[in-house]
CSV table of C-alpha atoms and ligand atoms in Angstrom, one decimal:
chain,number,residue,atom,x,y,z
J,193,MET,CA,-8.6,-24.7,-12.6
J,194,ILE,CA,-9.8,-21.6,-14.0
J,195,ARG,CA,-8.2,-20.0,-16.6
J,196,ALA,CA,-7.0,-16.5,-15.8
J,197,GLN,CA,-5.8,-13.6,-17.8
J,198,GLY,CA,-3.2,-11.0,-16.6
J,199,TYR,CA,-0.1,-9.3,-17.1
J,200,ALA,CA,3.2,-10.8,-16.0
J,201,THR,CA,7.1,-10.0,-16.1
J,202,GLN,CA,9.2,-12.7,-16.7
J,203,ASN,CA,12.5,-11.3,-15.2
J,204,ALA,CA,13.8,-7.9,-13.7
J,205,GLN,CA,14.3,-6.2,-17.2
J,206,SER,CA,11.3,-7.4,-19.1
J,207,PRO,CA,8.8,-5.1,-19.3
J,208,LEU,CA,4.8,-6.8,-18.2
J,209,ALA,CA,3.1,-8.5,-21.0
J,210,PRO,CA,0.0,-10.3,-21.6
J,211,PHE,CA,-0.1,-13.6,-19.5
J,212,ALA,CA,-2.4,-16.4,-19.3
J,213,PHE,CA,-2.4,-18.6,-15.9
J,214,ASP,CA,-4.1,-20.9,-14.0
J,215,ARG,CA,-6.5,-20.2,-10.4
J,216,ARG,CA,-7.2,-23.0,-8.2
J,217,ASP,CA,-11.0,-24.1,-8.3
J,218,PRO,CA,-12.7,-22.9,-5.2
J,219,GLY,CA,-12.2,-24.8,-1.8
J,220,GLU,CA,-15.0,-25.1,1.0
J,221,HIS,CA,-13.9,-21.8,2.2
J,222,ASP,CA,-12.7,-20.0,-0.9
J,223,VAL,CA,-14.2,-16.5,-2.9
J,224,VAL,CA,-14.0,-16.4,-6.3
J,225,ILE,CA,-13.4,-12.8,-7.4
J,226,ALA,CA,-14.1,-11.0,-10.5
J,227,ILE,CA,-11.6,-8.2,-10.3
J,228,SER,CA,-12.9,-4.8,-11.6
J,229,HIS,CA,-9.3,-2.4,-10.6
J,230,CYS,CA,-6.0,-2.6,-9.3
J,231,GLY,CA,-3.9,-0.2,-8.2
J,232,ILE,CA,-0.3,0.0,-8.8
J,233,CYS,CA,1.7,0.1,-5.7
J,234,HIS,CA,5.8,1.2,-5.7
J,235,SER,CA,6.3,-2.1,-4.4
J,236,ASP,CA,4.9,-3.8,-7.2
J,237,ILE,CA,7.7,-1.8,-9.1
J,238,HIS,CA,10.5,-2.9,-6.9
J,239,GLN,CA,9.4,-6.5,-6.7
J,240,ALA,CA,8.9,-6.8,-10.7
J,241,ARG,CA,12.3,-5.2,-11.0
J,242,GLY,CA,13.9,-7.4,-8.5
J,243,GLU,CA,15.4,-4.5,-6.6
J,244,TRP,CA,14.2,-6.3,-3.1
J,245,GLY,CA,16.1,-9.7,-4.0
J,246,ASN,CA,13.3,-11.8,-3.0
J,247,SER,CA,11.4,-12.2,-6.9
J,248,ILE,CA,10.0,-15.0,-8.3
J,249,TYR,CA,9.4,-15.3,-11.9
J,250,PRO,CA,7.2,-15.2,-13.9
J,251,MET,CA,5.3,-12.5,-11.8
J,252,VAL,CA,1.7,-11.1,-11.7
J,253,PRO,CA,1.9,-8.0,-9.6
J,254,GLY,CA,-1.0,-6.4,-7.8
J,255,HIS,CA,-2.4,-6.4,-4.1
J,256,GLU,CA,-4.6,-3.3,-4.0
J,257,ILE,CA,-7.6,-5.5,-5.6
J,258,VAL,CA,-11.3,-4.5,-5.8
J,259,GLY,CA,-13.9,-6.4,-7.4
J,260,HIS,CA,-17.0,-8.6,-6.8
J,261,VAL,CA,-17.6,-12.0,-5.6
J,262,LYS,CA,-18.7,-14.1,-8.6
J,263,ALA,CA,-18.9,-17.6,-6.9
J,264,VAL,CA,-18.3,-19.0,-3.4
J,265,GLY,CA,-17.5,-22.1,-1.8
J,266,LYS,CA,-20.1,-24.6,0.3
J,267,GLY,CA,-18.0,-23.3,3.5
J,268,VAL,CA,-18.5,-19.2,3.1
J,269,THR,CA,-20.3,-17.7,5.5
J,270,LYS,CA,-19.2,-13.8,5.3
J,271,PHE,CA,-19.8,-13.2,1.7
J,272,ARG,CA,-22.4,-14.0,-1.4
J,273,GLU,CA,-22.2,-13.6,-5.2
J,274,GLY,CA,-22.6,-9.9,-6.0
J,275,ASP,CA,-20.9,-8.4,-3.1
J,276,ARG,CA,-18.3,-6.1,-3.6
J,277,VAL,CA,-14.9,-7.2,-2.2
J,278,GLY,CA,-11.3,-6.3,-1.8
J,279,VAL,CA,-8.3,-8.3,-1.2
J,280,GLY,CA,-4.8,-6.4,0.0
J,281,CYS,CA,-0.9,-7.5,0.6
J,282,PHE,CA,-1.6,-11.2,1.7
J,283,VAL,CA,-3.8,-14.3,0.9
J,284,ASP,CA,-3.1,-16.2,4.1
J,285,SER,CA,-0.7,-16.6,7.0
J,286,CYS,CA,-0.3,-19.4,9.7
J,287,ARG,CA,-3.6,-18.2,11.6
J,288,VAL,CA,-2.4,-19.7,14.7
J,289,CYS,CA,0.8,-17.7,15.9
J,290,GLY,CA,0.7,-14.9,18.5
J,291,SER,CA,0.4,-12.1,15.7
J,292,CYS,CA,-2.5,-14.0,13.7
J,293,GLN,CA,-4.6,-14.7,16.6
J,294,GLU,CA,-4.2,-10.7,17.3
J,295,GLY,CA,-5.0,-9.9,13.8
J,296,LEU,CA,-1.8,-9.0,12.9
J,297,GLU,CA,-1.4,-11.1,10.5
J,298,GLN,CA,1.1,-9.4,8.2
J,299,TYR,CA,3.9,-9.8,11.3
J,300,CYS,CA,2.5,-13.8,11.0
J,301,ALA,CA,5.8,-15.7,12.7
J,302,SER,CA,6.0,-18.1,9.4
J,303,GLY,CA,5.4,-15.1,7.1
J,304,MET,CA,2.4,-13.7,5.6
J,305,ILE,CA,1.5,-15.6,2.3
J,306,ALA,CA,1.9,-12.4,-0.3
J,307,THR,CA,-0.7,-11.6,-2.8
J,308,TYR,CA,1.7,-12.1,-5.3
J,309,ASN,CA,5.5,-13.3,-5.5
J,310,GLY,CA,4.7,-15.2,-2.8
J,311,ILE,CA,4.3,-19.2,-2.1
J,312,GLU,CA,0.9,-20.6,-0.7
J,313,ARG,CA,1.3,-22.7,2.7
J,314,ASP,CA,1.4,-26.0,0.4
J,315,GLY,CA,5.2,-24.8,0.0
J,316,LYS,CA,5.2,-24.7,-4.0
J,317,THR,CA,2.1,-22.9,-5.4
J,318,PRO,CA,3.0,-19.4,-6.9
J,319,THR,CA,0.8,-16.7,-5.9
J,320,PHE,CA,0.0,-14.2,-8.7
J,321,GLY,CA,-1.6,-11.1,-8.0
J,322,GLY,CA,-4.0,-8.5,-9.2
J,323,TYR,CA,-3.2,-7.5,-12.5
J,324,SER,CA,-5.5,-10.1,-13.7
J,325,ASP,CA,-9.2,-10.6,-14.1
J,326,VAL,CA,-10.0,-13.2,-11.2
J,327,LEU,CA,-8.5,-14.4,-8.0
J,328,VAL,CA,-9.7,-17.3,-6.0
J,329,THR,CA,-8.8,-16.4,-2.1
J,330,ASP,CA,-9.9,-17.7,1.3
J,331,GLU,CA,-12.7,-15.5,2.4
J,332,SER,CA,-10.8,-15.1,6.0
J,333,TYR,CA,-8.4,-12.6,3.7
J,334,VAL,CA,-11.0,-10.9,1.9
J,335,LEU,CA,-12.5,-7.6,2.8
J,336,ARG,CA,-15.8,-6.2,2.5
J,337,VAL,CA,-15.6,-2.8,0.3
J,338,PRO,CA,-18.2,-0.2,1.1
J,339,MET,CA,-20.9,0.3,-1.9
J,340,SER,CA,-21.0,3.7,-1.3
J,341,LEU,CA,-17.0,4.4,-2.8
J,342,ASP,CA,-15.7,4.7,-6.2
J,343,PRO,CA,-14.2,1.1,-6.5
J,344,ALA,CA,-11.5,2.6,-8.8
J,345,ALA,CA,-10.7,5.4,-6.0
J,346,VAL,CA,-11.0,2.7,-3.2
J,347,ALA,CA,-8.5,0.2,-4.9
J,348,PRO,CA,-5.3,2.0,-3.5
J,349,LEU,CA,-6.9,2.0,0.2
J,350,LEU,CA,-6.1,-1.8,0.4
J,351,CYS,CA,-2.2,-0.9,0.8
J,352,ALA,CA,-1.5,2.7,0.4
J,353,GLY,CA,-4.4,3.2,2.9
J,354,ILE,CA,-4.0,0.7,5.3
J,355,THR,CA,-0.3,1.1,5.3
J,356,THR,CA,-0.7,4.7,6.2
J,357,TYR,CA,-3.9,4.2,8.4
J,358,SER,CA,-2.2,1.8,10.8
J,359,PRO,CA,0.8,3.6,12.5
J,360,LEU,CA,-1.1,6.5,12.7
J,361,ARG,CA,-3.2,4.9,14.9
J,362,HIS,CA,-0.9,2.7,16.6
J,363,TRP,CA,0.9,5.9,17.4
J,364,LYS,CA,-2.2,7.8,18.5
J,365,VAL,CA,-2.0,10.6,15.9
J,366,GLY,CA,-4.6,12.9,16.6
J,367,PRO,CA,-5.5,16.4,17.6
J,368,GLY,CA,-2.8,18.7,19.2
J,369,GLN,CA,0.2,16.8,17.2
J,370,ARG,CA,2.1,18.0,14.5
J,371,VAL,CA,2.8,15.4,12.1
J,372,ALA,CA,4.9,15.3,9.0
J,373,VAL,CA,4.2,13.2,5.8
J,374,VAL,CA,7.5,12.6,3.7
J,375,GLY,CA,6.9,12.0,0.1
J,376,LEU,CA,3.6,13.0,-1.7
J,377,GLY,CA,3.2,9.9,-3.5
J,378,GLY,CA,0.7,7.1,-3.5
J,379,LEU,CA,1.1,6.1,0.4
J,380,GLY,CA,1.9,10.1,1.0
J,381,HIS,CA,-1.2,11.4,-0.2
J,382,MET,CA,-3.2,9.1,1.9
J,383,GLY,CA,-0.8,9.5,5.0
J,384,VAL,CA,-2.1,13.3,4.7
J,385,LYS,CA,-5.8,12.6,4.5
J,386,PHE,CA,-6.0,10.3,7.2
J,387,ALA,CA,-3.6,12.6,9.1
J,388,ALA,CA,-5.8,15.5,8.5
J,389,ALA,CA,-9.1,13.4,9.3
J,390,LEU,CA,-7.7,12.5,12.8
J,391,GLY,CA,-7.1,16.1,13.4
J,392,ALA,CA,-3.6,16.4,13.4
J,393,GLU,CA,-1.5,19.5,12.3
J,394,VAL,CA,-0.1,18.1,8.9
J,395,THR,CA,3.0,19.2,7.1
J,396,VAL,CA,4.1,17.8,3.6
J,397,ILE,CA,7.9,17.1,3.0
J,398,SER,CA,8.4,16.8,-0.9
J,399,THR,CA,11.5,17.0,-2.9
J,400,SER,CA,10.2,20.1,-4.6
J,401,THR,CA,7.7,22.8,-5.0
J,402,ARG,CA,5.4,21.2,-7.4
J,403,LYS,CA,3.1,19.2,-5.5
J,404,GLU,CA,2.4,22.4,-2.6
J,405,ALA,CA,-1.1,23.1,-3.7
J,406,ASP,CA,-2.1,19.5,-3.9
J,407,ALA,CA,-0.9,19.1,-0.5
J,408,ARG,CA,-3.0,22.2,0.9
J,409,ARG,CA,-6.0,20.5,-1.1
J,410,LEU,CA,-5.5,17.0,0.4
J,411,GLY,CA,-5.5,18.7,4.0
J,412,ALA,CA,-2.0,19.5,4.7
J,413,ASN,CA,-1.5,22.7,6.7
J,414,HIS,CA,2.2,23.6,5.9
J,415,PHE,CA,4.9,22.5,3.0
J,416,LEU,CA,8.2,22.0,3.1
J,417,VAL,CA,10.9,21.3,0.7
J,418,SER,CA,13.5,18.7,1.6
J,419,THR,CA,16.0,19.4,-1.1
J,420,ASP,CA,16.4,23.1,0.6
J,421,PRO,CA,18.4,22.4,4.0
J,422,SER,CA,17.5,26.2,5.5
J,423,ALA,CA,13.6,24.9,5.0
J,424,VAL,CA,14.4,21.5,6.8
J,425,ALA,CA,16.8,23.5,9.5
J,426,SER,CA,13.8,25.5,10.2
J,427,ALA,CA,11.9,23.0,11.3
J,428,ALA,CA,14.2,21.5,13.9
J,429,GLY,CA,12.7,19.8,16.6
J,430,SER,CA,9.1,21.0,15.6
J,431,PHE,CA,7.2,17.3,14.9
J,432,ASP,CA,5.7,14.9,17.4
J,433,PHE,CA,5.3,12.1,14.5
J,434,ILE,CA,6.9,11.7,11.1
J,435,LEU,CA,5.5,9.3,8.4
J,436,ASP,CA,8.0,8.3,5.8
J,437,THR,CA,6.8,7.1,2.9
J,438,VAL,CA,10.0,7.6,0.2
J,439,SER,CA,10.7,4.8,-2.1
J,440,ALA,CA,14.5,5.7,-2.8
J,441,SER,CA,17.6,6.4,-0.6
J,442,HIS,CA,17.3,9.9,1.2
J,443,ASP,CA,18.6,11.6,4.2
J,444,VAL,CA,16.6,10.1,7.1
J,445,ASN,CA,19.0,12.3,9.8
J,446,ALA,CA,17.8,15.7,8.7
J,447,LEU,CA,14.4,14.3,9.1
J,448,ILE,CA,15.1,13.0,12.5
J,449,GLY,CA,16.2,16.2,13.3
J,450,THR,CA,13.0,17.8,13.0
J,451,LEU,CA,11.4,15.5,15.6
J,452,ARG,CA,10.8,17.1,19.1
J,453,ARG,CA,12.1,15.2,22.1
J,454,ASP,CA,10.3,11.6,22.2
J,455,GLY,CA,9.2,12.2,18.6
J,456,THR,CA,9.0,9.2,16.5
J,457,LEU,CA,9.9,8.8,12.5
J,458,VAL,CA,8.0,5.5,11.2
J,459,LEU,CA,9.5,4.4,8.3
J,460,VAL,CA,6.8,2.8,6.0
J,461,GLY,CA,8.9,3.2,2.8
J,462,ALA,CA,11.2,0.1,1.6
J,463,PRO,CA,14.0,1.7,-0.3
J,464,GLU,CA,16.2,-0.9,-2.1
J,465,LYS,CA,19.6,0.0,-0.3
J,466,PRO,CA,20.1,0.3,3.4
J,467,LEU,CA,19.6,4.0,5.4
J,468,GLU,CA,22.4,5.4,7.4
J,469,ILE,CA,21.1,6.8,10.7
J,470,GLY,CA,23.3,8.9,13.0
J,471,ALA,CA,23.5,8.0,16.5
J,472,PHE,CA,23.2,11.5,17.8
J,473,GLY,CA,20.1,12.3,16.1
J,474,LEU,CA,18.0,9.7,18.3
J,475,LEU,CA,20.3,10.2,21.3
J,476,LEU,CA,20.0,13.6,22.0
J,477,GLY,CA,16.1,13.9,22.1
J,478,ARG,CA,15.4,10.3,22.8
J,479,ARG,CA,13.9,10.1,19.3
J,480,ARG,CA,12.6,6.7,17.9
J,481,PHE,CA,13.2,5.3,14.6
J,482,ALA,CA,10.2,2.9,13.9
J,483,GLY,CA,8.8,0.9,11.1
J,484,SER,CA,5.5,-0.5,10.0
J,485,ALA,CA,4.0,-2.8,7.8
J,486,ILE,CA,0.7,-2.6,6.0
J,487,GLY,CA,-2.1,-3.9,8.5
J,488,GLY,CA,-4.0,-7.0,9.7
J,489,ILE,CA,-7.2,-8.1,8.2
J,490,LYS,CA,-9.6,-6.6,11.2
J,491,GLU,CA,-7.7,-3.3,10.9
J,492,THR,CA,-8.1,-3.0,7.1
J,493,GLN,CA,-11.8,-3.6,7.6
J,494,GLU,CA,-12.1,-0.8,10.1
J,495,MET,CA,-10.0,1.5,7.8
J,496,LEU,CA,-12.4,0.7,4.8
J,497,ASP,CA,-15.4,1.1,7.1
J,498,TYR,CA,-13.9,4.4,8.1
J,499,CYS,CA,-13.4,5.5,4.9
J,500,GLY,CA,-17.0,4.8,3.8
J,501,GLU,CA,-18.4,6.9,6.6
J,502,ARG,CA,-15.9,10.3,5.7
J,503,GLY,CA,-16.2,9.5,1.8
J,504,ILE,CA,-12.3,9.1,1.9
J,505,VAL,CA,-11.0,7.3,-1.0
J,506,SER,CA,-7.7,7.9,-3.1
J,507,ASP,CA,-6.9,10.6,-5.9
J,508,VAL,CA,-6.4,8.2,-8.8
J,509,GLU,CA,-5.4,8.0,-12.7
J,510,VAL,CA,-7.6,5.2,-14.0
J,511,ILE,CA,-5.4,3.8,-16.9
J,512,PRO,CA,-5.9,0.4,-19.5
J,513,ILE,CA,-3.7,-2.6,-18.5
J,514,GLN,CA,-1.9,-1.5,-22.0
J,515,GLN,CA,-0.2,1.3,-20.1
J,516,VAL,CA,1.2,-0.1,-17.4
J,517,ASN,CA,4.6,-0.2,-18.4
J,518,GLU,CA,4.4,3.6,-19.1
J,519,ALA,CA,2.8,4.3,-15.9
J,520,TYR,CA,5.9,2.2,-13.8
J,521,GLU,CA,8.1,4.7,-15.7
J,522,ARG,CA,6.1,7.5,-14.3
J,523,THR,CA,5.6,6.5,-10.8
J,524,VAL,CA,9.4,6.0,-10.7
J,525,LYS,CA,9.4,9.8,-11.5
J,526,GLY,CA,7.0,11.0,-8.8
J,527,ASP,CA,4.5,11.8,-11.9
J,528,VAL,CA,1.3,10.4,-10.6
J,529,ARG,CA,-1.4,11.8,-8.9
J,530,TYR,CA,-1.5,10.4,-6.9
J,531,ARG,CA,-2.2,6.5,-7.8
J,532,PHE,CA,-2.4,4.8,-10.8
J,533,VAL,CA,-5.3,2.3,-11.0
J,534,ILE,CA,-6.1,-0.5,-13.6
J,535,ASP,CA,-9.4,-0.7,-15.1
J,536,MET,CA,-9.5,-4.6,-15.7
J,537,LYS,CA,-12.0,-4.3,-18.1
J,538,SER,CA,-9.1,-3.6,-20.6
J,539,LEU,CA,-7.9,-6.9,-20.5
J,540,SER,CA,-10.7,-7.9,-22.7
J,541,ALA,CA,-10.2,-5.0,-24.5
I,248,NAP,P1,5.1,6.4,-5.0
I,248,NAP,O1,3.8,6.8,-5.1
I,248,NAP,O2,6.1,6.4,-5.8
I,248,NAP,O3,5.6,7.4,-3.7
I,248,NAP,C1,7.1,7.9,-3.3
I,248,NAP,C2,7.5,9.3,-3.2
I,248,NAP,O4,8.5,9.6,-2.6
I,248,NAP,C3,7.1,10.2,-4.3
I,248,NAP,O5,6.3,10.4,-4.9
I,248,NAP,C4,8.5,11.2,-3.7
I,248,NAP,O6,7.7,12.1,-3.2
I,248,NAP,C5,9.1,10.3,-2.7
I,248,NAP,N1,10.7,10.3,-3.4
I,248,NAP,C6,11.0,9.5,-4.3
I,248,NAP,N2,12.2,9.2,-4.6
I,248,NAP,C7,13.0,10.2,-3.7
I,248,NAP,C8,13.9,10.3,-3.5
I,248,NAP,N3,15.1,10.2,-4.4
I,248,NAP,N4,14.2,11.4,-2.3
I,248,NAP,C9,13.3,11.9,-1.8
I,248,NAP,N5,11.7,11.8,-2.1
I,248,NAP,C10,11.8,10.5,-3.1
I,248,NAP,O7,5.1,5.1,-4.0
I,248,NAP,P2,4.2,4.5,-2.9
I,248,NAP,O8,3.7,3.7,-3.5
I,248,NAP,O9,3.8,5.7,-2.4
I,248,NAP,O10,5.1,3.9,-2.0
I,248,NAP,C11,6.3,4.4,-1.2
I,248,NAP,C12,7.1,3.3,-0.8
I,248,NAP,O11,6.4,2.5,0.3
I,248,NAP,C13,8.0,2.5,-1.6
I,248,NAP,O12,9.2,2.0,-1.1
I,248,NAP,C14,7.1,0.8,-1.4
I,248,NAP,O13,7.8,-0.1,-1.6
I,248,NAP,C15,6.5,1.3,0.4
I,248,NAP,N6,5.6,0.4,0.8
I,248,NAP,C16,5.7,-0.2,2.0
I,248,NAP,C17,4.9,-0.4,2.5
I,248,NAP,C18,4.9,-1.2,3.7
I,248,NAP,O14,3.9,-1.9,4.5
I,248,NAP,N7,5.5,-0.6,4.8
I,248,NAP,C19,3.3,-0.8,2.0
I,248,NAP,C20,3.5,0.1,0.7
I,248,NAP,C21,4.6,0.7,-0.1
I,248,NAP,P3,7.5,13.8,-3.9
I,248,NAP,O15,7.6,14.0,-4.8
I,248,NAP,O16,6.4,14.2,-2.6
I,248,NAP,O17,9.2,14.0,-3.3
I,249,ZN,ZN1,1.8,-1.7,-1.9
I,250,ZN,ZN1,0.9,-16.4,11.9
């Protein structure tokens, strides 16, 4: 066993606190990763606080993981000691179902094995995530991270990046299209960067004017305040595509009304409570309400390579792990520009 140090929460109410645990010894196809950085995704907060009703405790969150390879199993062919690598939201899947064979492991028929708050394929070993110093993972679920990019700023690409890139590519967003990104947080700010890079005309829809200047700097052409009904009404029937990244309950019907005929709203945000959708907003205009979850290994690698070529990274606030509970509070208040990333060196401070 490899002794690991991290931060865990013991139940839905308790703060994250230091926690020591064991990782498996590397098997034939495993890579041992020394974690340098891990992003804080809002999904970490939902799960640490038991908001999705699926939490297993103790929980070491973290699925925006970057580090370097410390050791490899005998059968590993993709990686060598010293390589910079990343791990995202899952560390295994069945490998044989249609989705796995198509490289869409996130939609595995047996369920992907989540990087944390999951159970390994042996049916009993809990998975622990990236708020820790070391990870042992099968090489098939490890990504190559471009050396040209700042490792702290790359970490959020492993979830916020791929979760926004994948639907933009799937729905073929590009030049000549009007795209709205709803919620300017970790996912939202990456959605703006990618939609702009793909050539779309981008509008940010945010709850206040506080982030307007940032939105424009990130690549948005327009900015709408969702709490101003006249502003939303003025955009009626105008967007081809909406990427909804909001983490809490909100009025999706008003947003659906801003789609043009045959437009699509893709939900990537995962609020705790069900959303209410009126029929007529969808019927009249043949509009679509869809969802999308992260991305498969193949597409995540494609996204990382695309970011490497174009110098796209996340805007981050790097923190020591001792500030993780405060970072959770600030994220919930929308007070993060635009992703907290933990510097794992702080674990041994
Ligand atoms: P985040 O950084 O906290 O950003 C969420 C944004 O939503 C906030 O910045 C805020 O934007 C907006 N917002 C928050 N509360 C709101 C409310 N009551 N009404 C309207 N807008 C509100 O979170 P994140 O890490 O980007 O994650 C966003 C959501 O996506 C979470 O639910 C997360 O679990 C989910 N997620 C899903 C996937 C997937 O695979 N589909 C992957 C990762 C995360 P403004 O300040 O601009 O208003
Ligand atoms: Zn995430
Ligand atoms: Zn599968």
